[in-house]
mmCIF file of C-alpha atoms in Angstrom:
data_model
loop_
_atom_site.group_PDB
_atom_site.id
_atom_site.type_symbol
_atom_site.label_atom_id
_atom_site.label_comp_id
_atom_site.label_asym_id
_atom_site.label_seq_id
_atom_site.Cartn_x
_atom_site.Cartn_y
_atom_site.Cartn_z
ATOM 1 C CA UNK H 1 26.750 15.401 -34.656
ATOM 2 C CA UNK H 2 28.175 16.241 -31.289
ATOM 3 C CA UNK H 3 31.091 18.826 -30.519
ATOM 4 C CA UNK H 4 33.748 17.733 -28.556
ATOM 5 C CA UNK H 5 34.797 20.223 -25.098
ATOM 6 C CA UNK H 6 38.062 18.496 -24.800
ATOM 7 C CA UNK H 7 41.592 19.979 -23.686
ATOM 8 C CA UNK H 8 40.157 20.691 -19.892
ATOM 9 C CA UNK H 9 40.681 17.524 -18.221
ATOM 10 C CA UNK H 10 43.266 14.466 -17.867
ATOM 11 C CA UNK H 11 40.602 12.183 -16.083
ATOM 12 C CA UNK H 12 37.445 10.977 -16.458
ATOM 13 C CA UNK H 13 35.119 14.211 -16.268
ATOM 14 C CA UNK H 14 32.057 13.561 -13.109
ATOM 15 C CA UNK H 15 29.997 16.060 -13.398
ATOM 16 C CA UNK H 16 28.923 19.219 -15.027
ATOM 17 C CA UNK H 17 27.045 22.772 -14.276
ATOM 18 C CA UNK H 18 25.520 25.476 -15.565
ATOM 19 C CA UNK H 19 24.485 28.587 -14.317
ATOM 20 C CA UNK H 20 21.402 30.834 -15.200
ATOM 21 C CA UNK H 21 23.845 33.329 -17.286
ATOM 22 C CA UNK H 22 25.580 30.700 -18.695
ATOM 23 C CA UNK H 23 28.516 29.971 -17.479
ATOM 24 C CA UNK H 24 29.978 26.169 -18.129
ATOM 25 C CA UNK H 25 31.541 24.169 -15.513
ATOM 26 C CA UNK H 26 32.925 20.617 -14.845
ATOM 27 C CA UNK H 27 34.441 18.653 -12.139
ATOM 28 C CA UNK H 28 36.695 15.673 -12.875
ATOM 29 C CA UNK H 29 38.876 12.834 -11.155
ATOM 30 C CA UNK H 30 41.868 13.785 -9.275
ATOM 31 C CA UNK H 31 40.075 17.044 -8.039
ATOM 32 C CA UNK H 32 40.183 18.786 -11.549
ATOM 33 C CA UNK H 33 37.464 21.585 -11.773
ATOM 34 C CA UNK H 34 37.057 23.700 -15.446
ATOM 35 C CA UNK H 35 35.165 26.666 -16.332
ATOM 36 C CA UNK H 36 34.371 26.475 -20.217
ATOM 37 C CA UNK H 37 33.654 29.480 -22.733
ATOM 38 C CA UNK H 38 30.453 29.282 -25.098
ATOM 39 C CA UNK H 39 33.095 27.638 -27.601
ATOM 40 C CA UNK H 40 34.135 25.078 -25.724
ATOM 41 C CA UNK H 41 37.409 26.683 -24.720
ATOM 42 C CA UNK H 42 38.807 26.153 -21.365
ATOM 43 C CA UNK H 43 38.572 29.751 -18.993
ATOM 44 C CA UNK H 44 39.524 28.773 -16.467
ATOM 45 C CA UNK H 45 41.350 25.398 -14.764
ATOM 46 C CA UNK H 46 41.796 24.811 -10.940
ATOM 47 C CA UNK H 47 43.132 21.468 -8.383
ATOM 48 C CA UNK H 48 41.099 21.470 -5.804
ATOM 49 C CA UNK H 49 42.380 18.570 -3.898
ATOM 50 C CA UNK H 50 45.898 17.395 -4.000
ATOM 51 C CA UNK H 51 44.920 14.505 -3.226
ATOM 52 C CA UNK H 52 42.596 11.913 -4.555
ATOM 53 C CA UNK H 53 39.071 13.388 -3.649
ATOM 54 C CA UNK H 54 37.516 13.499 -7.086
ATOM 55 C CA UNK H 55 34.580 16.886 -7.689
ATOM 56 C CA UNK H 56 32.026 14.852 -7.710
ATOM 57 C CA UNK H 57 29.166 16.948 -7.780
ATOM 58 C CA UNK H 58 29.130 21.231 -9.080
ATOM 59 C CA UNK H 59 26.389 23.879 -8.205
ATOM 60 C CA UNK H 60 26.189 27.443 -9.077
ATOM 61 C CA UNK H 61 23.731 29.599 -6.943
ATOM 62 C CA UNK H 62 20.827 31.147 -8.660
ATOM 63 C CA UNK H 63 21.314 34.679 -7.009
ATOM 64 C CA UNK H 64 24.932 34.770 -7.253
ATOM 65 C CA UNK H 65 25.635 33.210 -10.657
ATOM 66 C CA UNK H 66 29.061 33.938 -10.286
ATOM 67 C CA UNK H 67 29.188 32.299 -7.178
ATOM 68 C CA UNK H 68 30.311 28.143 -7.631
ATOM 69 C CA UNK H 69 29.767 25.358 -4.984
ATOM 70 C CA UNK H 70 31.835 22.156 -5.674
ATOM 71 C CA UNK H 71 32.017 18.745 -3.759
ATOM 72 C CA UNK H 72 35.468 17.211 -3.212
ATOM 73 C CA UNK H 73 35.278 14.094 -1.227
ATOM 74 C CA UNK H 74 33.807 15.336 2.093
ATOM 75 C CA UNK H 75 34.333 19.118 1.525
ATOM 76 C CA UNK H 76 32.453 21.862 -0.438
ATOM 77 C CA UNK H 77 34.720 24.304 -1.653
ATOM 78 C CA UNK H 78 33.132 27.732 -2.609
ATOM 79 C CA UNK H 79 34.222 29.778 -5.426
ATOM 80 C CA UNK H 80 34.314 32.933 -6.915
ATOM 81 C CA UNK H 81 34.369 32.124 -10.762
ATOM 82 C CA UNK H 82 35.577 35.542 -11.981
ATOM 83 C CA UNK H 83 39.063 34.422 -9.875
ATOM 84 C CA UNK H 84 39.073 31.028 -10.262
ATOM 85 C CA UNK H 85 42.217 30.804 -7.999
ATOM 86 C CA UNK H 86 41.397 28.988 -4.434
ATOM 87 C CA UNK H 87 38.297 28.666 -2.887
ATOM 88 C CA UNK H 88 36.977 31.508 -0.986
ATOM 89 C CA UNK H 89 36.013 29.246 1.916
ATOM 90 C CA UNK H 90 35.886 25.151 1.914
ATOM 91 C CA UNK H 91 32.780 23.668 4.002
ATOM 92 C CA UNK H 92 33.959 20.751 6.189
ATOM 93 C CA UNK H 93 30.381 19.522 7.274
ATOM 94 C CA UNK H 94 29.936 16.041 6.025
ATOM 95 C CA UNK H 95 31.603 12.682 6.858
ATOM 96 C CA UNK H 96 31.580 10.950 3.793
ATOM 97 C CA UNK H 97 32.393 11.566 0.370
ATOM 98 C CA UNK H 98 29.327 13.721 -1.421
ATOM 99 C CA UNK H 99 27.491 12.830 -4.630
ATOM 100 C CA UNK H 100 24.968 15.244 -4.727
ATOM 101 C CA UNK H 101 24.588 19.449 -4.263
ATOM 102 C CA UNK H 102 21.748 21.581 -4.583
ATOM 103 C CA UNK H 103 20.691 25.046 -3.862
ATOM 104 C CA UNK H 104 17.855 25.990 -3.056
ATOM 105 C CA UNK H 105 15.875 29.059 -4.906
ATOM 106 C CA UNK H 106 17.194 31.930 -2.862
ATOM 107 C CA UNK H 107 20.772 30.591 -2.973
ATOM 108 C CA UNK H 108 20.796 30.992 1.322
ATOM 109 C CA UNK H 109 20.816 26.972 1.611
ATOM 110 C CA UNK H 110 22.356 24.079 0.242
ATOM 111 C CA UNK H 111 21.976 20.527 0.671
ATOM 112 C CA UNK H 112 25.243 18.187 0.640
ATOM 113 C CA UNK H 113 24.027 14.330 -0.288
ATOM 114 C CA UNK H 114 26.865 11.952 1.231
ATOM 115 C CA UNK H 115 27.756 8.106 0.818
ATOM 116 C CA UNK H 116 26.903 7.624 4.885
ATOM 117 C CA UNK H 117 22.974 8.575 3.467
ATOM 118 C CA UNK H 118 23.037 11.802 5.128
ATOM 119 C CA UNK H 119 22.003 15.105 3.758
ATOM 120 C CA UNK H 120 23.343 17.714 5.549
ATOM 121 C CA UNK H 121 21.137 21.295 4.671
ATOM 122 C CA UNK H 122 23.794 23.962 5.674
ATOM 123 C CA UNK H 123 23.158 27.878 6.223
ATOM 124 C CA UNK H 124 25.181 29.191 4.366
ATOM 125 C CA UNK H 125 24.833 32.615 5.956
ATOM 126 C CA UNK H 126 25.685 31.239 9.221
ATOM 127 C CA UNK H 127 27.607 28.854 7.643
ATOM 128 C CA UNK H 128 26.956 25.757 9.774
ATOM 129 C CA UNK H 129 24.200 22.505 9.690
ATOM 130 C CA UNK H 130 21.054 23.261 10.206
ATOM 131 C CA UNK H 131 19.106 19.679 9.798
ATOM 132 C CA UNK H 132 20.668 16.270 8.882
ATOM 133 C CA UNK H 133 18.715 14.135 7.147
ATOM 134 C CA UNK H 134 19.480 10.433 6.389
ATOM 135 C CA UNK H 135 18.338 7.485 4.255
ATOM 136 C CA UNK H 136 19.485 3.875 5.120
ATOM 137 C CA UNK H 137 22.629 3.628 2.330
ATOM 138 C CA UNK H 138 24.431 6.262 -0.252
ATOM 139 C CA UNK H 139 22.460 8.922 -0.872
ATOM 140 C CA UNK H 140 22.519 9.908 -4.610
ATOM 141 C CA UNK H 141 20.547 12.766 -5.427
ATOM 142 C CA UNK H 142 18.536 15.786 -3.481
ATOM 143 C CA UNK H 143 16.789 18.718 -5.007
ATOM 144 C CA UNK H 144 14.717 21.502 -3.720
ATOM 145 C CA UNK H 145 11.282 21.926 -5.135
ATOM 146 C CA UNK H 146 10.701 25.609 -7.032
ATOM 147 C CA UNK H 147 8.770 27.954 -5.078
ATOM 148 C CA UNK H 148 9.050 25.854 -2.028
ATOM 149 C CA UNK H 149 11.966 27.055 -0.551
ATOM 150 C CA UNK H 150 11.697 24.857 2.748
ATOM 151 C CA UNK H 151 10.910 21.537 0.657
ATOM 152 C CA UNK H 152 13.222 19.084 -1.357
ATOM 153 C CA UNK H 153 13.175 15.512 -2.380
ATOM 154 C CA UNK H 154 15.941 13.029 -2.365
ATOM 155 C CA UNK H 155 16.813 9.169 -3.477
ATOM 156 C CA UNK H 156 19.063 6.808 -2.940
ATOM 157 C CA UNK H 157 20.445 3.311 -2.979
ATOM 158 C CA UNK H 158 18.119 2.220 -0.315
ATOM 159 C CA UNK H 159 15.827 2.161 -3.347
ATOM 160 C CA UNK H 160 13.707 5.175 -1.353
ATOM 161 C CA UNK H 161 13.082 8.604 -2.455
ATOM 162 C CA UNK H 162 11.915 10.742 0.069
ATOM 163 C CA UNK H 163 9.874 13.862 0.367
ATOM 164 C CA UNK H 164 11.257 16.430 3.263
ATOM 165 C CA UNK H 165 9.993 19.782 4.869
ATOM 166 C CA UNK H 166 13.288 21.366 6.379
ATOM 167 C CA UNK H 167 11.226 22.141 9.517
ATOM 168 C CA UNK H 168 11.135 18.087 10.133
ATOM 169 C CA UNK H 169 14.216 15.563 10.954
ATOM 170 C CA UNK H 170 11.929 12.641 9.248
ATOM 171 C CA UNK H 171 10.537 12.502 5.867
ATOM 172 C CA UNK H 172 6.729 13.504 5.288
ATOM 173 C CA UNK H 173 6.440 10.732 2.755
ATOM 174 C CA UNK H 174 8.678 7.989 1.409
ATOM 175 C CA UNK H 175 8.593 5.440 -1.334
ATOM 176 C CA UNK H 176 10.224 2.062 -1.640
ATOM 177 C CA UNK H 177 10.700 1.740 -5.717
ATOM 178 C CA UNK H 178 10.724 -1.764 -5.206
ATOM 179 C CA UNK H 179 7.113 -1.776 -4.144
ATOM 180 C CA UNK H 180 6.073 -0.143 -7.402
ATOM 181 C CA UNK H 181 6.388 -3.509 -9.845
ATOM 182 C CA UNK H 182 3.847 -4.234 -11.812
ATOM 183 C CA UNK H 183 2.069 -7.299 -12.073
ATOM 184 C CA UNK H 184 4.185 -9.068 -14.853
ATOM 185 C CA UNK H 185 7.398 -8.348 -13.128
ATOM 186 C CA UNK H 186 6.698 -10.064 -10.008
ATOM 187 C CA UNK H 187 5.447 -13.168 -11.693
ATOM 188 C CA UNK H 188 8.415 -12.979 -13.932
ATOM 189 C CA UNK H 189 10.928 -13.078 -11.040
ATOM 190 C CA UNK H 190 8.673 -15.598 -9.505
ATOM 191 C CA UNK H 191 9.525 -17.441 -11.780
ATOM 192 C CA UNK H 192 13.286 -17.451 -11.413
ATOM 193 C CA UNK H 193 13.985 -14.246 -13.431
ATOM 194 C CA UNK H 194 16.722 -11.711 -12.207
ATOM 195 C CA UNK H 195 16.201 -8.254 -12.389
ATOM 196 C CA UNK H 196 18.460 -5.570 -11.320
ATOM 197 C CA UNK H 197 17.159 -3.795 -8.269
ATOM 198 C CA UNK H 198 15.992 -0.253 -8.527
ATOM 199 C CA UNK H 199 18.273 1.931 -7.170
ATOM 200 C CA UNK H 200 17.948 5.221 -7.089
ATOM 201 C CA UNK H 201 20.941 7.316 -9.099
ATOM 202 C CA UNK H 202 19.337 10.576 -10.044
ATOM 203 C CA UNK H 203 16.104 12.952 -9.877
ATOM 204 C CA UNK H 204 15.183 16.287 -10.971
ATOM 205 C CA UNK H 205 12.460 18.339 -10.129
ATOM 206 C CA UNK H 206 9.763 20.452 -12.829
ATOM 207 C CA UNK H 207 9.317 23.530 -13.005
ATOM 208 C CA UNK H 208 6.195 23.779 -11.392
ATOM 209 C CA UNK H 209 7.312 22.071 -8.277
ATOM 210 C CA UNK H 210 4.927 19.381 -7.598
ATOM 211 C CA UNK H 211 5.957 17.364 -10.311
ATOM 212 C CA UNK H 212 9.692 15.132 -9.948
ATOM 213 C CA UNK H 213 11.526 12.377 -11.962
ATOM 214 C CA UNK H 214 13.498 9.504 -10.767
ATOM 215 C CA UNK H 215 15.818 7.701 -12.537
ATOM 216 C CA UNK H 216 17.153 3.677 -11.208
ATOM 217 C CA UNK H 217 19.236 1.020 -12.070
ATOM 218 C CA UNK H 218 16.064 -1.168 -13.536
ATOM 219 C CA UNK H 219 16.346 1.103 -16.795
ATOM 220 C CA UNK H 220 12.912 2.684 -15.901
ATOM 221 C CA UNK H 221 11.984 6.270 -14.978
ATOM 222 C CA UNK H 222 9.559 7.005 -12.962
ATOM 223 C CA UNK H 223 7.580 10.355 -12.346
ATOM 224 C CA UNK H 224 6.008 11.410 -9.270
ATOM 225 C CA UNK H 225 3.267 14.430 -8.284
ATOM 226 C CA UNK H 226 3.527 15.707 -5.118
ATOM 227 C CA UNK H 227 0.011 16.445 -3.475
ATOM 228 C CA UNK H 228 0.318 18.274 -0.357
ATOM 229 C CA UNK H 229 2.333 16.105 1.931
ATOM 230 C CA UNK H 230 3.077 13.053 -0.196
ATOM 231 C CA UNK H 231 3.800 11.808 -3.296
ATOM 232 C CA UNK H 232 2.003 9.487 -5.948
ATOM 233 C CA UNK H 233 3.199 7.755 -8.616
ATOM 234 C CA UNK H 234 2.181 9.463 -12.150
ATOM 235 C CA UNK H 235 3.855 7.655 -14.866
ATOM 236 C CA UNK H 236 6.446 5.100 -15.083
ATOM 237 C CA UNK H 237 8.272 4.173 -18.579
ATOM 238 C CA UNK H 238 11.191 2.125 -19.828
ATOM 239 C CA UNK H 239 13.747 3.894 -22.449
ATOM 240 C CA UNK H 240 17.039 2.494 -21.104
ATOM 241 C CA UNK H 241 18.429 -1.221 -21.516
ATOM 242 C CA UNK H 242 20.695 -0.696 -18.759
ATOM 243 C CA UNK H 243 20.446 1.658 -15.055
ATOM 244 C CA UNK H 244 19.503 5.358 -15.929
ATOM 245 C CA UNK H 245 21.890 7.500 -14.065
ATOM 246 C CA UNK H 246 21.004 10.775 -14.723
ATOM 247 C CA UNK H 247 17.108 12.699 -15.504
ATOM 248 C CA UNK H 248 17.076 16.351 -16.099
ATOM 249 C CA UNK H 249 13.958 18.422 -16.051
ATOM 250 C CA UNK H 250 14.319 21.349 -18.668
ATOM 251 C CA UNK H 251 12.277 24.589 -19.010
ATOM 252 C CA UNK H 252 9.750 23.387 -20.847
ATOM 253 C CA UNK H 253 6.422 22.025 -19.370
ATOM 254 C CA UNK H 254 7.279 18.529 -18.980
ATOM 255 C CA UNK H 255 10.235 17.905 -20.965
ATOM 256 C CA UNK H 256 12.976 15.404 -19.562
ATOM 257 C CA UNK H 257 16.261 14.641 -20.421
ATOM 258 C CA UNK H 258 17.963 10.917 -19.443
ATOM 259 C CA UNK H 259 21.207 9.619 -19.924
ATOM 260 C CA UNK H 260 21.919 5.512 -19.207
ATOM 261 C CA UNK H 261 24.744 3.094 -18.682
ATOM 262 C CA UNK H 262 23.381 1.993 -22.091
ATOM 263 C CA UNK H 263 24.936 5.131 -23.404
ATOM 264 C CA UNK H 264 22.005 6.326 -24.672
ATOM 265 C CA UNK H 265 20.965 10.453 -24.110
ATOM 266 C CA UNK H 266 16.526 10.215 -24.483
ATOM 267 C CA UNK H 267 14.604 13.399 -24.541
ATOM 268 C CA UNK H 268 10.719 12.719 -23.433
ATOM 269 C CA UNK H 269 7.734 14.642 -23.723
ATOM 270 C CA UNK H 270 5.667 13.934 -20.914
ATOM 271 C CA UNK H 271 3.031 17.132 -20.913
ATOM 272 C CA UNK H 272 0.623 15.304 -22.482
ATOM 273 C CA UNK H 273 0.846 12.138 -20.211
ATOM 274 C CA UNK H 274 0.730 14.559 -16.778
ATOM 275 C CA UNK H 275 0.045 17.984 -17.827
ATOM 276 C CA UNK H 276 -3.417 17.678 -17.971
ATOM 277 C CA UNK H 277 -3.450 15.290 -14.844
ATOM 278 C CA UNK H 278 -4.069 18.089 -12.373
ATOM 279 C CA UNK H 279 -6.370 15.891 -10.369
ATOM 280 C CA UNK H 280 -6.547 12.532 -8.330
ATOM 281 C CA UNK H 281 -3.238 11.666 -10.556
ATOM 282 C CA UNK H 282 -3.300 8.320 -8.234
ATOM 283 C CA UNK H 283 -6.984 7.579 -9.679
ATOM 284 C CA UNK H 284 -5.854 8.760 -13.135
ATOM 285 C CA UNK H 285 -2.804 6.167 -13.149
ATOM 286 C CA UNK H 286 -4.908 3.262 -11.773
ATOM 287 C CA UNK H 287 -7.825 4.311 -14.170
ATOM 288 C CA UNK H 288 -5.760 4.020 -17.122
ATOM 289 C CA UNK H 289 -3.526 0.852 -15.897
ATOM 290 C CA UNK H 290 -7.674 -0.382 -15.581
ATOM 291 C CA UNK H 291 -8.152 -0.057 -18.727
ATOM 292 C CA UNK H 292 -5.291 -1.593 -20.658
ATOM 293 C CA UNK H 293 -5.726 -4.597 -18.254
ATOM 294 C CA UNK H 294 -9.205 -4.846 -19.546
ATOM 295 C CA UNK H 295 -8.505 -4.551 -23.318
ATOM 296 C CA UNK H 296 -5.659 -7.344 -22.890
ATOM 297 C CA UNK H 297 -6.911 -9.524 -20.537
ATOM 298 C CA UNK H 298 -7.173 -12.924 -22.294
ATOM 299 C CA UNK H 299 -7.862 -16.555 -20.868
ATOM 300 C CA UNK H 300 -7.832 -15.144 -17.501
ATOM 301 C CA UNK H 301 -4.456 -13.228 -17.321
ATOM 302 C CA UNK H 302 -2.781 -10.258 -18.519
ATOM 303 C CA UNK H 303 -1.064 -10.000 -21.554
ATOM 304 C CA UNK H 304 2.434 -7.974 -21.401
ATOM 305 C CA UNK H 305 0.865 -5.113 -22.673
ATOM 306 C CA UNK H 306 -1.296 -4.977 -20.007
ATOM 307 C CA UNK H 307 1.194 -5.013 -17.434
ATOM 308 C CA UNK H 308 3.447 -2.483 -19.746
ATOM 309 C CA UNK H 309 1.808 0.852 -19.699
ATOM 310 C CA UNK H 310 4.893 2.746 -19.640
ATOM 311 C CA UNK H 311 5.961 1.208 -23.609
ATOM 312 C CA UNK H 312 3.198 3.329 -25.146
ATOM 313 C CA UNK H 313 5.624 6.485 -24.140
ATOM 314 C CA UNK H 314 8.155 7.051 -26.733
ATOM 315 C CA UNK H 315 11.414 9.311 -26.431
ATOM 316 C CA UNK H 316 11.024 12.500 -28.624
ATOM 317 C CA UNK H 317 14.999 12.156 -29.611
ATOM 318 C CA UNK H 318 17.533 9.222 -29.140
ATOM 319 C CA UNK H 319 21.267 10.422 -29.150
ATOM 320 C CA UNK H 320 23.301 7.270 -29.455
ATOM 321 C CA UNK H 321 25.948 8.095 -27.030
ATOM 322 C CA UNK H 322 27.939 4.842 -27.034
ATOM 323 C CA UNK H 323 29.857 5.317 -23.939
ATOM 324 C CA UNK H 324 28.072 5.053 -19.900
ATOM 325 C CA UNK H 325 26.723 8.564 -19.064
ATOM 326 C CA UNK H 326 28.067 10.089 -15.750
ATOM 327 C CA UNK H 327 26.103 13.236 -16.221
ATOM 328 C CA UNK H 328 23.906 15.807 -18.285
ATOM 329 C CA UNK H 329 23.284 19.303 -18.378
ATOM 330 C CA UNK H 330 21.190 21.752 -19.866
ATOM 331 C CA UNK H 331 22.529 24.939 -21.766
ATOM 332 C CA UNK H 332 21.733 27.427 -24.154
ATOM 333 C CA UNK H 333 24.779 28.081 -26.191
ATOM 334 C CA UNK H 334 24.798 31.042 -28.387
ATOM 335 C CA UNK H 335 20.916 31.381 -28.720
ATOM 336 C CA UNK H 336 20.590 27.540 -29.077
ATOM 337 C CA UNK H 337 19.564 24.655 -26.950
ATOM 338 C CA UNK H 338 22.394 21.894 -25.524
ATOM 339 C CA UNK H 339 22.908 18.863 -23.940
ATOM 340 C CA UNK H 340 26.004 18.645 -22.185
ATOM 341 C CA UNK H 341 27.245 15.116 -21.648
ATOM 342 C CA UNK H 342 29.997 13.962 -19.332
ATOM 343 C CA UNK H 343 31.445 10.156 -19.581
ATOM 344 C CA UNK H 344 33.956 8.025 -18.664
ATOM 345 C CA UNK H 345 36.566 10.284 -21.142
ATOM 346 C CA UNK H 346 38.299 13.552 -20.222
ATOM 347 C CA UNK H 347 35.616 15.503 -22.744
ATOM 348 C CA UNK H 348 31.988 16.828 -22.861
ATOM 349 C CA UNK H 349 29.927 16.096 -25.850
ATOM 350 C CA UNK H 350 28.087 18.677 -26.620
ATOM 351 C CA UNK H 351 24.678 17.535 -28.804
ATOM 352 C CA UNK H 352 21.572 19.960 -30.372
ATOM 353 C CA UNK H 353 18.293 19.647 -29.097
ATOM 354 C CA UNK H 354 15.312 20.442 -31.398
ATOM 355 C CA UNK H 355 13.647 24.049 -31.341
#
């Protein structure tokens, strides 16, 4: 059964955070940001735009855990959450409204993912831009990779995601998700079927750093490895009947949270799918796609399971939701492990996770 966070918001909460000590946070519509206790008490309540800008994306910095970065339209106000009174500074560095905020390991630089596609990677010592980077429409998520301080990975609606060195205006690698059908899907929208096109909400990065999720609007996640200065498709699996909008790696080797449109909250298991992958993980995939084509193949053409490689993965929990997820977060509440899920409703469901 979940536990209901409610009391902290009179819109539709966006987004959520949490920092390594952790501290709770949410942003809502209307420019509404909260700072919750362990029991789901409200400490601390600020407007940060009287206006309509809506905090639309939260992160705290990993050196300064008291220290709380959150998008409001176009701006990133900084905050001091001891004082939660206004900001300590606002950053005016993008042109459209930001989705997306992420710091990187030594808390010095943050990239600011905007509607225009831009990513703007700001010094936040120096406080000004340091690189833009830009895909082709809204770009939806950006993370840095662990222990790669000058490296991060982004998607977006362009139906790209994009490895970047922060040394380079133009991706090292890039991937068009709608290059990566399989078989069966092509000749089923050959055959007149729609589909809805994969566009990239959401990604998260291991812990490891080479390895990165990706969540799109075709219901399927899809993981990648990165291998010096690309990226190669690993696995790819189907959990959600409708777009996934969120993936969160946690701590563990390999585990992933998702949260869909469907409503539904999946946990996966991955490690034993790519943990033991460490090499040619492009052979490995093909090897294995090779080998369920050959055990299905029948009267010259491949039978769905063939084609479906990702169905033999199975979520490790299912939390039926019930209402379109706008976010997730990780948290360890009182010595045990949380999901933290924000939705269309003023309140955060808060929902176990096995030991």
């Amino acid at each position: 059964m979940a536990a209901r966070w409610a009391e902290g918001h009179s819109g539709s909460v966006l987004c959520l955070g949490a920092s390594p000590e952790g501290l709770l946070a949410s942003g809502a519509e209307r420019g509404e940001l909260t700072l919750w206790s362990p029991e789901g008490v409200p400490a601390g309540r600020l407007r940060l735009s009287p206006g309509e800008d809506d905090v639309a994306a939260l992160a705290f910095s990993p050196r300064c855990p008291r220290r709380l970065y959150a998008a409001h339209g176009a701006a990133v106000a900084v905050l001091d959450t001891r004082a939660l009174r206004e900001p300590l500074e606002r950053l005016r560095l993008n042109e459209e409204e930001i989705n997306c905020l992420a710091l990187d390991e030594t808390g010095g630089c943050l990239a600011a993912a905007d509607d225009s596609g831009a990513i703007k990677i700001v010094d936040l010592e120096k406080k000004r831009v340091s690189r833009s980077l830009r895909h082709a429409n809204i770009c939806s998520s950006v993370a840095f990779r662990p222990q790669r301080p000058q490296s991060l990975v982004s998607c977006g609606l362009d139906m790209q995601v994009m490895l970047w060195n922060l040394q380079k205006a133009r991706p090292l690698w890039t991937v068009n998700l709608q290059e990566c059908e399989t078989e069966e899907e092509e000749e089923m929208q050959s055959a007149g079927q729609l589909f809805n096109p994969p566009l990239a909400h959401s990604l998260s990065v291991a812990s490891c750093g080479n390895i990165f999720g990706c969540g799109a609007q075709d219901g399927k996640v899809r993981i990648f490895r990165v291998t010096g200065l690309k990226f190669e498709r690993e696995l790819e699996f189907k959990g959600h009947s409708l777009g996934v909008s969120q993936v969160l790696f946690m701590p563990e080797a390999y585990w992933l949270l998702t949260g869909g449109n469907d409503g539904k909250v999946l946990l996966w298991d991955v490690s034993s799918d790519i943990g033991k992958q460490q090499k040619s993980p492009a052979k490995s995939l093909q090897r294995r796609k090779a080998q369920a084509a050959a055990a299905a193949r029948k009267d010259g053409k491949l039978s769905k399971a063939a084609s479906n490689e990702h169905a033999r993965i199975l979520p490790k929990l299912t939390i039926e939701h019930g209402e379109k997820v706008n976010w997730i977060t990780y948290a360890e509440i009182k010595g045990s492990r949380r999901v933290l899920v924000a939705d269309q409703s003023s309140s955060i469901s808060v929902y176990p996770l096995p030991e």
